[in-house]
Each structure stands twice: as structure tokens, then as C-alpha cells.
Amino acid sequence: MSVRTFIAAELDISPYNVRKNRRAITSTEGLEASILRVGLILPLAVHPMKGSKKHGVFDGGRRFRAIRSLIARGELPADWPIDASVRTIASEAELLEISSAAGLLHVDLLPWEVMEGLQRASKRGASVEEIAEVTGQTEIWVRQHLRLAELAEPIFKAYVDGDITQDQAKAFAATEEHKLQLSAWEAFRQMPSWQQTSDKIRQLLKVGDREEEQLLRFVGEEAFRDAGGAFELDLFADAAEHRGRVDQPGLLRMLAESKLEAARATLRRRTGRTDLRFAAEYPRARHGGVDRDLELVPDCEPFSAAEADRAAFLDDELVELAHRRDRTEDPVEQAAIDLEVQAHAAELQRLQDSRAILLPEGETHATLVIDESGALETRWWWDTHRAKRAAEKPEDPRAVSAGQIAKPTNDLGGRAVGATIGNTYQQRADAEAKAEHGFTQEGVQIVRAIRREILRAALIEDGATDIAHDFLIWQLLRGELGNHDSVQLGARGLARADDSPPMVMIGAVRRAVEATPAHSNWTTTLGLLRAHPSVQDRDAVAAFRAFLDETREWKEWAAAVVAAVSLSRTANLDGYRIPVHDLLAERIGLADDEALRAHWGPSEEFLELLPRAKRIELATPFVDDATRRNLDTMKAGDTITPVTRALARVCWVHPALQFQKAPAPAVAELEAAE
């Protein structure tokens, strides 16, 4: 291959040029303007034509047509020089194969020659967009090659000479700072060859530094920029990878420490302890690892009714906004949603920060740890085992249970049921649900909502209304007079349903619930009750009279509906498990999978909530070996349908929807009853 200069009269379009799209061939106005302004960026590719003195253009035909049009209009002289690389082709088949390739940039020039050509065009004033149009490449491709062309001179020369690979050159080009490139280059040259990897080069440049990127997510890119810092993205990172370099790590650490100190001040205020101590690391156990026995989970001062309503509303709004943002590609709408999210999140944080943290008496401290996502995790610990023992009161004597063995004391029970998003209990419960079953936070909400719908549908069935009536009266009586934790009742106050405005379920949860037989039964019953004069009549006296005139059976049925409305959303997941619901399910006949399947069945939408590995694990007991092996070879999305079919054929219910056997009464209670 050689590069020569031709004039237009010495060239023609090769009969083997594969471009046949007439619109693409004739639409050369943009190319003409670019050639007039910055010249021919890269040479054409030509070959000698048999039976002619001319050379045929087999790659770069549009550029050649643009040049001929400019000459024809007199905007370029007839002898305007045209650079072209000349290839000697052994056969027509080879020529067609080359012309069918991605283009000149793949077959005619060495990569570094392409880079230099792009650099010359850029220096003559061509924009990235123009170069992309002329070369038929993407803008990011052009930016990457310009960055490589602008490498510090010793590094670019090493690349041209073949002393470093293109991947190594890309690693050096992760920053445009020549001073940093040369510093890394000197260190790179001193390394043994086996250490001279692309990852090592990026490490020398501190590109993709995990700790710094973590701090950046914690501080926020916008706040860092406002303070005078910058984050230089690595042009060669994968599209999904947000890899880059922090230009002022010292400034970033200062901003992070300032934000941490503000968090410490907030926690000291909320605990009422000005001397509250903070540790940088979790306490270590003697055998290694975190000493979880020292961890404590303090209670918070409860919200007022108005604050609780507002916090719950903000939680739902944030989830709905996240779904709206996922569904739109309009950058203007995305920006507007982001502003709403920021406002709601800030208000929710202010509400949380207004609650007092009720630490036990004794020597305790907190840890503030920035996780991978940049979120700040707050955890509480006893200083020592001695401090923990000194603060703990002697346990009350407990009767020996005749039922199941008690769960470990660190079981969350149902503490996450009434917790707002971001609450420590809720975070821990959702993390455990993900670890055990693979559920996302949304998946947990779907499971809880479906399980409640199943309970509701079962409560209003014939034969269960007397239990529902007892449950309604009991939970109201205990809630009003008993001074007990209302969460453990498995029901809410009746002032507002948590699936009524402003607490309407988010779309994904609502759709999952609506797909169940339980929902159909429940909504049919609600429709019948809403149409009754006791509900519909605008005259309260007449409405109450209509209620009084009904039969005892009808009143039991109405009470069952009210009891069902009051139910909390629970799940057979640590943090969302309410034993009262287990007993209720047992009494109304929901204790086995067959009864549950009358109200719910496995669907593709439900199985999509689970990761691929969990789906296959659940299906394995119900499929033959051949099907099992086939599942292992499938992509994640392709496993949904066969797994759903396998589980639908048998009496299977997901463990998170099941109810446990209610604990048996203690021995002392049994004796008292005799």
C-alpha cells in the first residue's frame, strides 16, 4: 500500500464500490461544506482499474463525488490535489470483500495514521461532529481517537513504534493532562513487563480510584464542581461504567469531611449527647470479622400523625418518581423529575432528622461509613461487652414454650412493617430479603401487597367473618387501651388506608396486586358494600338505620371488610413478619399452600422479580434433568416462561407469601386455662 496524490480526472468510482444507496450517494452537501472548510481529512482508497489509466475509488466514494461536485461548480480547481492510498488487489473477490468492510478506517491505514489524520483536521478547525459525519463514525469514536493522537509525545511515539499496545495507549489517554501522563510513563517504564498492564497505568493515574469515586458520590459531583473541582471521565470506559479521575483529591476529602461533620452534629443533637463518640471502623470480634454482638438498634421518637402521613406520602412519591424517570428518555422531563426528587428527599431527610434517637444508658458509640453507592450508613454499638452487660437489665423469667424454638434475639420481627423508607429496620429487612430471595426493594413491596390482598380475600369468605369480627374488635380494643406497639397488631388505625390517597400504591405494585384472584374477590366485595344504603345514603341517620336493619350475618360480613381494610402489608420476611397474621391465617384456613393458591398463582410478572439463579433454584425440584440443564444455558429473561410454567403445574407458593405456624401458647398459659 502506498499513498499518492491524484487529481479528479485521474480517478473514477470503482465498479466494486459496494455503496448502492442512491440517497446516501447523492446527499453530499454536508461533505462539500466540510471539504471546502478543512480539506480532505483522510485519504481515499483506490485501486488500478483494468483497461483504464484511471484508478477506481472503492472506499470514499461519497467524498470523491463531493470533490467532483465542487470542481464542477468552480468552487475547487480541476487540479485540486486528492490524497489516496493505492492498493494492489489480487482478485475481484478480494476487492469486493475489502469494499464491504466497515471502511477505510479498518482496512487502509494503521490506527495511529488515522489518529494523526483526525488531529490535522481538528487543528484546521473541523468540529468533532463534522469529522464524525465525514468519516462515518460516532462522535465518541472521534473523541477517543483525537485523545490518543494528543498523547504526550514519548507515549505516542512508543505506540507508533509498537512498544506499547493500543489498550496501554488508551489507559494513558484516560486523562488529557500531559504532566500526569508523563509521570505515569516514567513509573511505567521502571516496572517489570508482567506488571505493565492497562489497569496498572490507570492506577498510576488514579483513574477509577474506588475510594475517591465513593467520596465523589457521597459529596455529589455538582457540589464538587461548585467548589472548584472537576471529575474527568475516562473516554475509554465502558458505556455503563462511570470511571474517571478526580482532579483535586484534597478538596474532595475536605468536602467529604465537612459533610461527615455535619452528620455527626445532627446525630449528637438527635441523641442529646454532645460527647457522642464516632469510630471509623466497626468493632472487631476476637475470631475476626465484625463483632455483631455489640451492635444495637436504638428506637426513634415516633412521628406525630401528621408527620407520619407526610413521610409515608414522600416515600411513595419518591418511588413513583423513580418509575417515571425510568420510563422517559426526554432530558427536560428527566431534569424536572430530578428536581422533584431532590426536593422530596430533602424534606424527608428533614423529617427524619427531627426525630430524637433514644439511646440506652451506657457506653455507646456510632460508626459512619460511606458505602459503594456513596450513601452514608449509620450504625450503633456498645463500646465493650462489659458496657453492654452493665446496661442490660436481668431478663424476666420466661415460661418454657411448647411451640417452636424461639428465633435469635437479633430477629427483626415486624419492625420494618411501619417503617418509612430509609429507616434502619427497613434497610436491614430489605437487605435480608435480597440476600435470601433476591427481591429488590420494589419486589418486597409487591410481595407485601399481594400477601395482604390474599388475607383480605380470605377474611371476607363465608365461614371466616366471625374470626374477622373478633380480629377487628380485638385490634381496636388493644390499640386504644393496651398501650402496646401498634405495629405488632398487624393492622393500622382506620383514619386512612395505606392504599388510599395520598398513599396510592405505585404502578408496579398495583399491577401485581390487580393480577391476583384475591384482588378480584376483594374489589367485587368492596363494590357491593359501597352500593349499600348504609354507605351510599347521604343522610347519616338513614344510613345508620339501614345498617341496623341488616341481618347479623350481613353485619359480620361488613365487619370482616372493615377488618380487612385495616390490615398492614406484611410478608414472611424478617422485618415484615407479624405473628398475629400467622394466627389469623391459621384460623381462617390459609395455613397451607393449597388454600393460598386459591387466591394467588405464580405469574411471569412475579417470577421476573427474582434473579435468574433464584428462579432456577425454585424450579429445580419440579423439572426433569434435561429441562434443568436447558435452564442453565438460557439467558436470564428466557428462563421466566419455563420456570413459571413449571411452578404453575404444581401447588407451589413463594415462601415470602406463606404464613408460618402460629406459636403455641406457653405452658403457664395452658395450665391457667385448665
Coordinates of C-alpha atoms in Angstrom, one line a residue, residues 10-496:
E10 CA -7.3 10.5 -12.8
L11 CA -10.0 8.9 -10.6
D12 CA -13.4 7.3 -11.0
I13 CA -15.8 5.3 -8.9
S14 CA -14.8 1.7 -8.8
P15 CA -17.4 -0.7 -10.1
Y16 CA -16.6 -2.7 -7.0
N17 CA -17.7 0.0 -4.6
V18 CA -20.5 -1.6 -2.6
R19 CA -22.3 1.6 -1.7
K20 CA -25.6 1.4 -3.7
N21 CA -27.9 3.6 -1.6
R22 CA -28.7 6.4 -4.0
R23 CA -29.8 8.9 -1.3
A24 CA -26.5 8.3 0.6
I25 CA -24.6 8.7 -2.7
T26 CA -26.2 11.9 -3.7
S27 CA -26.5 13.6 -0.3
T28 CA -23.1 15.2 -0.2
E29 CA -23.9 18.8 0.7
G30 CA -22.5 18.5 4.3
L31 CA -19.4 16.8 3.0
E32 CA -18.9 19.5 0.4
A33 CA -19.1 22.2 3.1
S34 CA -16.6 20.3 5.3
I35 CA -14.1 19.7 2.4
L36 CA -14.2 23.4 1.5
R37 CA -13.6 24.5 5.0
V38 CA -11.0 21.9 6.3
G39 CA -10.0 19.9 3.3
L40 CA -9.9 16.1 2.9
I41 CA -9.5 14.7 6.4
L42 CA -8.4 11.1 5.4
P43 CA -7.2 9.7 2.0
L44 CA -9.5 7.9 -0.3
A45 CA -8.8 4.2 -1.1
V46 CA -8.2 3.3 -4.7
H47 CA -7.0 0.5 -7.0
P48 CA -5.7 0.4 -10.6
M49 CA -8.6 -0.3 -13.0
K50 CA -8.1 -2.9 -15.7
G51 CA -8.3 -1.4 -19.2
S52 CA -8.1 2.2 -18.0
K53 CA -5.4 4.6 -17.0
K54 CA -7.6 5.7 -14.1
H55 CA -7.7 4.4 -10.6
G56 CA -11.0 3.3 -9.1
V57 CA -12.3 4.7 -5.7
F58 CA -13.6 1.7 -3.8
D59 CA -13.7 3.4 -0.4
G60 CA -14.5 7.1 0.0
G61 CA -16.9 7.3 -2.9
R62 CA -19.1 10.0 -1.3
R63 CA -16.1 12.1 -0.6
F64 CA -14.9 11.8 -4.2
R65 CA -18.4 12.7 -5.5
A66 CA -18.4 15.8 -3.2
I67 CA -15.0 16.8 -4.6
R68 CA -16.2 16.4 -8.2
S69 CA -19.4 18.5 -7.5
L70 CA -17.2 21.3 -6.0
I71 CA -14.9 21.2 -9.1
A72 CA -18.0 21.2 -11.4
R73 CA -19.3 24.4 -9.7
G74 CA -15.9 26.0 -9.8
E75 CA -15.5 26.1 -6.1
L76 CA -12.4 23.9 -6.3
P77 CA -9.8 23.9 -9.2
A78 CA -9.7 21.0 -11.5
D79 CA -6.2 20.1 -10.3
W80 CA -7.1 20.2 -6.6
P81 CA -4.8 17.6 -5.0
I82 CA -6.6 14.4 -3.7
D83 CA -4.6 12.1 -1.4
A84 CA -5.4 8.4 -1.9
S85 CA -3.9 5.1 -0.7
V86 CA -3.3 2.7 -3.6
R87 CA -3.9 -0.9 -3.1
T88 CA -2.9 -3.7 -5.5
I89 CA -5.7 -6.3 -5.4
A90 CA -5.1 -9.9 -6.3
S91 CA -8.7 -10.7 -7.3
E92 CA -12.1 -9.2 -7.7
A93 CA -13.4 -11.2 -4.8
E94 CA -10.8 -9.7 -2.5
L95 CA -11.7 -6.2 -3.8
L96 CA -15.4 -6.8 -3.0
E97 CA -14.6 -8.1 0.4
I98 CA -12.5 -5.1 1.3
S99 CA -15.1 -2.7 -0.1
S100 CA -17.7 -4.5 2.0
A101 CA -15.7 -4.0 5.2
A102 CA -16.5 -1.2 7.7
G103 CA -14.5 1.3 5.6
L104 CA -11.2 3.0 5.1
L105 CA -10.5 3.3 8.8
H106 CA -10.4 -0.5 9.2
V107 CA -8.5 -1.6 6.1
D108 CA -6.3 1.1 4.6
L109 CA -4.5 3.0 7.4
L110 CA -2.7 2.0 10.6
P111 CA -4.6 3.2 13.7
W112 CA -2.0 5.8 14.5
E113 CA -2.2 7.2 10.9
V114 CA -6.0 7.6 11.4
M115 CA -5.4 9.4 14.6
E116 CA -2.9 11.8 13.0
G117 CA -5.3 12.5 10.2
L118 CA -8.1 13.3 12.6
Q119 CA -5.8 15.6 14.6
R120 CA -4.8 17.5 11.4
A121 CA -8.5 18.0 10.6
S122 CA -9.2 19.2 14.1
K123 CA -6.3 21.7 14.0
R124 CA -7.7 23.1 10.8
G125 CA -10.9 23.8 12.6
A126 CA -13.1 20.8 11.9
S127 CA -15.5 20.1 14.8
V128 CA -16.0 16.6 16.3
E129 CA -19.4 16.5 14.7
E130 CA -18.0 17.3 11.2
I131 CA -15.3 14.7 11.5
A132 CA -17.8 12.1 12.6
E133 CA -20.0 12.9 9.6
V134 CA -17.2 12.8 7.1
T135 CA -15.7 9.5 8.4
G136 CA -19.0 7.8 9.1
Q137 CA -18.0 7.2 12.7
T138 CA -19.7 8.1 16.1
E139 CA -18.7 11.3 17.9
I140 CA -17.3 9.3 20.9
W141 CA -15.1 7.3 18.4
V142 CA -13.7 10.6 17.1
R143 CA -13.1 12.0 20.6
Q144 CA -11.3 8.8 21.6
H145 CA -9.0 8.9 18.5
L146 CA -8.3 12.6 19.0
R147 CA -7.4 11.9 22.6
L148 CA -5.0 9.2 21.5
A149 CA -3.5 11.5 18.9
E150 CA -2.8 14.1 21.6
L151 CA -0.9 11.7 23.9
A152 CA 2.3 13.1 25.3
E153 CA 5.0 12.8 22.6
P154 CA 7.1 9.9 24.2
I155 CA 4.0 7.8 24.8
F156 CA 2.6 8.4 21.3
K157 CA 6.0 7.5 19.7
A158 CA 6.1 4.3 21.8
Y159 CA 2.7 3.4 20.4
V160 CA 3.7 4.2 16.8
D161 CA 6.9 2.1 17.3
G162 CA 4.9 -0.8 18.7
D163 CA 6.5 -0.6 22.1
I164 CA 3.1 -0.3 23.8
T165 CA -0.3 -1.8 22.8
Q166 CA -3.4 0.2 21.9
D167 CA -5.0 -0.8 25.2
Q168 CA -2.0 0.6 27.0
A169 CA -2.2 3.8 25.0
K170 CA -5.9 4.1 25.8
A171 CA -5.1 3.7 29.5
F172 CA -2.6 6.6 29.3
A173 CA -5.2 8.7 27.4
A174 CA -7.7 8.3 30.2
T175 CA -6.6 11.8 31.1
E176 CA -5.7 14.7 28.8
E177 CA -3.1 16.1 31.3
H178 CA 0.3 15.6 29.8
K179 CA 2.1 16.1 33.1
L180 CA 0.2 13.2 34.7
Q181 CA 0.7 11.1 31.6
L182 CA 4.5 11.6 31.7
S183 CA 4.7 11.0 35.4
A184 CA 2.9 7.7 35.0
W185 CA 5.0 6.9 31.9
E186 CA 8.2 7.2 33.9
A187 CA 6.9 4.9 36.6
F188 CA 5.6 2.5 34.0
R189 CA 9.0 2.2 32.3
Q190 CA 10.6 1.1 35.6
M191 CA 8.1 -1.8 36.1
P192 CA 8.8 -5.4 35.1
S193 CA 6.9 -6.3 31.8
W194 CA 4.4 -8.5 33.6
Q195 CA 3.3 -5.5 35.7
Q196 CA 2.9 -3.2 32.7
T197 CA -0.9 -3.7 32.4
S198 CA -3.6 -1.2 31.4
D199 CA -5.1 -1.5 34.9
K200 CA -1.7 -0.6 36.4
I201 CA -1.4 2.5 34.2
R202 CA -4.9 3.7 35.3
Q203 CA -3.9 3.0 38.9
L204 CA -0.8 5.3 38.4
L205 CA -3.1 8.0 37.0
K206 CA -5.6 7.4 39.8
V207 CA -8.3 6.8 37.2
G208 CA -11.1 4.7 38.6
D209 CA -9.8 5.1 42.1
R210 CA -12.6 3.3 44.1
E211 CA -12.2 5.4 47.3
E212 CA -12.2 8.7 45.5
E213 CA -15.2 7.8 43.4
Q214 CA -17.0 6.7 46.5
L215 CA -16.3 10.0 48.2
L216 CA -17.4 11.8 45.0
R217 CA -20.8 10.0 45.1
F218 CA -21.1 11.0 48.8
V219 CA -20.2 14.6 48.2
G220 CA -22.0 14.9 44.9
E221 CA -20.5 15.8 41.5
E222 CA -22.4 19.1 41.4
A223 CA -21.2 20.1 44.9
F224 CA -17.7 19.2 43.9
R225 CA -17.8 21.3 40.7
D226 CA -19.3 24.2 42.6
A227 CA -16.4 24.1 45.0
G228 CA -13.9 24.3 42.0
G229 CA -13.2 20.6 41.5
A230 CA -13.7 18.5 38.4
F231 CA -14.2 14.9 37.5
E232 CA -12.5 13.9 34.2
L233 CA -14.4 11.0 32.7
D234 CA -12.3 8.3 31.1
L235 CA -13.3 8.3 27.4
F236 CA -12.4 4.7 27.0
A237 CA -14.5 3.3 29.9
D238 CA -17.5 1.1 29.0
A239 CA -20.7 2.9 28.5
A240 CA -22.2 1.6 31.8
E241 CA -19.0 2.4 33.7
H242 CA -18.7 5.8 35.3
R243 CA -14.9 5.7 35.5
G244 CA -12.7 8.8 35.7
R245 CA -10.3 10.9 37.7
V246 CA -10.8 13.4 40.5
D247 CA -8.6 16.4 39.7
Q248 CA -8.4 17.7 43.3
P249 CA -8.5 14.8 45.8
G250 CA -7.5 17.1 48.6
L251 CA -10.6 19.4 48.0
L252 CA -12.8 16.3 47.7
R253 CA -11.6 14.9 51.1
M254 CA -12.2 18.3 52.7
L255 CA -15.8 18.5 51.4
A256 CA -16.4 14.9 52.5
E257 CA -15.1 15.6 56.0
S258 CA -17.3 18.7 56.2
K259 CA -20.4 16.7 55.2
L260 CA -19.4 13.9 57.7
E261 CA -19.0 16.5 60.5
A262 CA -22.5 17.9 59.7
A263 CA -23.9 14.3 60.0
R264 CA -22.1 13.9 63.4
A265 CA -23.5 17.2 64.6
T266 CA -27.0 16.1 63.6
L267 CA -26.7 12.7 65.4
R268 CA -25.3 14.4 68.6
R269 CA -28.3 16.8 68.5
R270 CA -30.8 13.9 67.9
T271 CA -29.3 11.8 70.7
G272 CA -28.9 14.7 73.1
R273 CA -25.3 13.7 73.7
T274 CA -22.8 16.3 72.9
D275 CA -20.0 13.9 73.7
L276 CA -21.2 11.1 71.4
R277 CA -18.2 9.3 70.1
F278 CA -17.7 8.1 66.5
A279 CA -15.4 5.4 65.3
A280 CA -14.1 4.9 61.8
E281 CA -14.5 1.1 61.7
Y282 CA -16.9 -1.5 63.1
P283 CA -15.8 -3.2 66.3
R284 CA -13.9 -6.4 65.6
A285 CA -14.6 -9.8 67.2
R286 CA -11.8 -11.9 68.7
H287 CA -12.1 -14.5 66.0
G288 CA -12.1 -11.9 63.2
G289 CA -14.9 -10.1 61.4
V290 CA -17.4 -7.6 62.8
D291 CA -18.5 -8.2 66.4
R292 CA -22.2 -8.1 65.7
D293 CA -23.0 -8.9 69.3
L294 CA -22.1 -5.3 70.2
E295 CA -24.5 -3.8 67.7
L296 CA -27.6 -2.1 69.0
V297 CA -30.6 -0.6 67.2
P298 CA -32.0 2.3 69.1
D299 CA -35.6 3.4 68.8
C300 CA -36.5 6.8 67.5
E301 CA -39.1 9.2 68.8
P302 CA -42.3 8.4 66.9
F303 CA -43.7 10.8 64.3
S304 CA -46.8 12.7 65.0
A305 CA -49.8 11.5 63.0
A306 CA -49.3 14.4 60.5
E307 CA -45.6 13.7 60.2
A308 CA -46.1 10.0 59.7
D309 CA -48.7 10.7 56.9
R310 CA -46.3 13.2 55.2
A311 CA -43.3 10.8 55.5
A312 CA -45.3 8.0 54.0
F313 CA -46.5 10.2 51.2
L314 CA -43.0 11.3 50.4
D315 CA -41.8 7.7 50.4
D316 CA -44.4 6.8 47.8
E317 CA -43.8 9.9 45.7
L318 CA -40.0 9.1 45.5
V319 CA -40.7 5.5 44.3
E320 CA -43.2 6.8 41.8
L321 CA -40.8 9.5 40.5
A322 CA -38.1 6.8 40.1
H323 CA -40.5 4.8 37.9
R324 CA -41.4 7.9 35.9
R325 CA -37.8 8.7 35.3
D326 CA -37.1 5.1 34.1
R327 CA -40.0 5.4 31.6
T328 CA -38.9 8.7 29.9
E329 CA -36.0 9.5 27.7
D330 CA -36.8 13.2 27.4
P331 CA -33.8 15.0 29.1
V332 CA -36.0 18.0 30.0
E333 CA -38.6 15.8 31.8
Q334 CA -35.8 13.9 33.5
A335 CA -34.3 17.1 34.8
A336 CA -37.7 18.2 36.1
I337 CA -38.1 14.8 37.8
D338 CA -34.6 15.1 39.3
L339 CA -35.6 18.5 40.9
E340 CA -38.7 16.9 42.4
V341 CA -36.7 14.0 43.8
Q342 CA -34.2 16.4 45.4
A343 CA -37.0 18.4 47.0
H344 CA -38.8 15.4 48.3
A345 CA -35.7 13.6 49.5
A346 CA -34.5 16.8 51.3
E347 CA -37.9 17.2 53.0
L348 CA -38.0 13.5 54.0
Q349 CA -34.5 13.8 55.5
R350 CA -35.5 16.9 57.5
L351 CA -38.4 14.9 58.9
Q352 CA -36.1 12.0 59.8
D353 CA -33.6 14.4 61.3
S354 CA -36.3 16.0 63.5
R355 CA -36.8 12.7 65.4
A356 CA -34.9 12.1 68.6
I357 CA -32.8 9.0 68.8
L358 CA -33.4 7.1 72.1
L359 CA -30.1 5.6 73.0
P360 CA -29.9 3.3 76.1
E361 CA -27.9 4.4 79.1
G362 CA -24.3 3.2 78.9
E363 CA -21.2 3.5 76.9
T364 CA -22.1 3.5 73.2
H365 CA -20.7 5.0 70.0
A366 CA -21.7 5.2 66.3
T367 CA -20.0 4.4 63.1
L368 CA -20.5 6.5 59.9
V369 CA -19.4 4.5 56.8
I370 CA -19.7 5.6 53.2
D371 CA -20.8 2.6 51.2
E372 CA -20.1 1.9 47.5
S373 CA -23.1 3.9 46.3
G374 CA -22.0 7.0 48.3
A375 CA -24.7 6.6 50.9
L376 CA -23.9 7.2 54.5
E377 CA -24.6 4.2 56.7
T378 CA -25.1 4.9 60.4
R379 CA -24.8 2.0 62.9
W380 CA -24.7 2.0 66.7
W381 CA -22.6 -0.1 69.0
W382 CA -21.8 -0.8 72.6
D383 CA -18.3 0.2 73.4
T384 CA -17.5 -3.1 75.1
H385 CA -19.2 -6.3 76.1
R386 CA -18.9 -5.2 79.7
A387 CA -20.7 -1.9 78.9
K388 CA -23.5 -4.0 77.3
R389 CA -23.9 -6.3 80.2
A390 CA -23.9 -3.5 82.7
A391 CA -26.7 -1.7 80.8
E392 CA -28.9 -4.7 80.2
K393 CA -31.5 -5.4 82.9
P394 CA -31.8 -9.0 84.1
E395 CA -34.2 -10.9 81.9
D396 CA -37.7 -11.7 83.2
P397 CA -38.2 -15.4 83.9
R398 CA -40.0 -16.8 80.8
A399 CA -42.2 -19.8 80.7
V400 CA -41.0 -22.7 78.6
S401 CA -42.7 -22.6 75.2
A402 CA -44.4 -25.8 73.9
G403 CA -44.2 -24.4 70.4
Q404 CA -41.4 -23.6 68.0
I405 CA -37.9 -22.8 69.2
A406 CA -37.6 -19.0 69.6
K407 CA -35.8 -17.0 66.9
P408 CA -32.5 -15.4 67.7
T409 CA -32.8 -12.2 69.6
N410 CA -31.5 -10.2 66.7
D411 CA -34.5 -11.2 64.6
L412 CA -36.1 -8.0 63.3
G413 CA -39.6 -9.4 63.8
G414 CA -42.1 -7.0 62.2
R415 CA -40.2 -3.8 63.0
A416 CA -40.0 -2.8 59.3
V417 CA -43.7 -3.0 58.7
G418 CA -44.5 0.5 59.8
A419 CA -41.0 1.9 59.0
T420 CA -40.5 4.6 56.4
I421 CA -38.1 4.2 53.5
G422 CA -34.6 4.9 54.7
N423 CA -35.3 3.7 58.3
T424 CA -32.6 1.4 59.7
Y425 CA -35.1 -1.5 60.2
Q426 CA -36.5 -1.2 56.7
Q427 CA -33.0 -1.1 55.2
R428 CA -31.9 -4.2 57.1
A429 CA -35.1 -6.1 56.3
D430 CA -34.9 -5.3 52.6
A431 CA -31.2 -6.2 52.5
E432 CA -32.0 -9.6 54.1
A433 CA -34.9 -10.2 51.6
K434 CA -32.5 -9.5 48.8
A435 CA -29.8 -11.8 50.2
E436 CA -32.3 -14.7 50.9
H437 CA -34.7 -14.4 47.9
G438 CA -33.1 -11.9 45.5
F439 CA -36.0 -9.4 45.9
T440 CA -35.4 -5.7 45.1
Q441 CA -37.0 -3.1 47.4
E442 CA -39.9 -2.9 44.9
G443 CA -40.2 -6.6 44.9
V444 CA -40.6 -6.6 48.7
Q445 CA -43.4 -4.1 48.4
I446 CA -45.1 -6.3 45.8
V447 CA -44.9 -9.4 48.0
R448 CA -46.3 -7.5 51.0
A449 CA -49.2 -6.0 49.0
I450 CA -50.1 -9.4 47.4
R451 CA -50.0 -11.2 50.8
R452 CA -52.3 -8.6 52.3
E453 CA -54.7 -9.0 49.4
I454 CA -54.8 -12.8 50.0
L455 CA -55.6 -12.2 53.7
R456 CA -58.3 -9.7 52.8
A457 CA -59.9 -12.1 50.3
A458 CA -59.8 -14.9 52.8
L459 CA -61.3 -12.8 55.6
I460 CA -64.5 -12.0 53.7
E461 CA -65.2 -15.5 52.7
D462 CA -68.1 -17.5 54.2
G463 CA -67.1 -19.1 57.5
A464 CA -64.3 -16.6 58.2
T465 CA -66.3 -13.5 59.0
D466 CA -66.7 -14.3 62.7
I467 CA -62.9 -14.5 63.0
A468 CA -62.6 -11.2 61.1
H469 CA -65.1 -9.6 63.5
D470 CA -63.1 -10.8 66.5
F471 CA -59.9 -9.6 65.0
L472 CA -61.4 -6.1 64.3
I473 CA -62.7 -5.6 67.8
W474 CA -59.6 -7.1 69.4
Q475 CA -57.1 -4.9 67.5
L476 CA -59.2 -1.7 68.1
L477 CA -59.5 -2.5 71.8
R478 CA -55.8 -3.4 72.2
G479 CA -54.7 -0.4 70.1
E480 CA -56.8 2.1 72.0
L481 CA -56.5 0.8 75.6
G482 CA -53.5 -1.5 75.8
N483 CA -50.6 0.9 75.2
H484 CA -48.8 -1.7 73.1
D485 CA -46.7 -1.4 70.0
S486 CA -49.3 -1.0 67.2
V487 CA -47.1 -2.5 64.6
Q488 CA -47.3 -5.9 66.2
L489 CA -51.1 -5.8 65.8
G490 CA -50.7 -6.3 62.0
A491 CA -53.2 -3.5 61.5
R492 CA -53.4 0.3 61.3
G493 CA -55.8 2.8 62.6
L494 CA -58.8 3.3 60.4
A495 CA -58.4 7.0 59.8
R496 CA -56.7 6.3 56.4

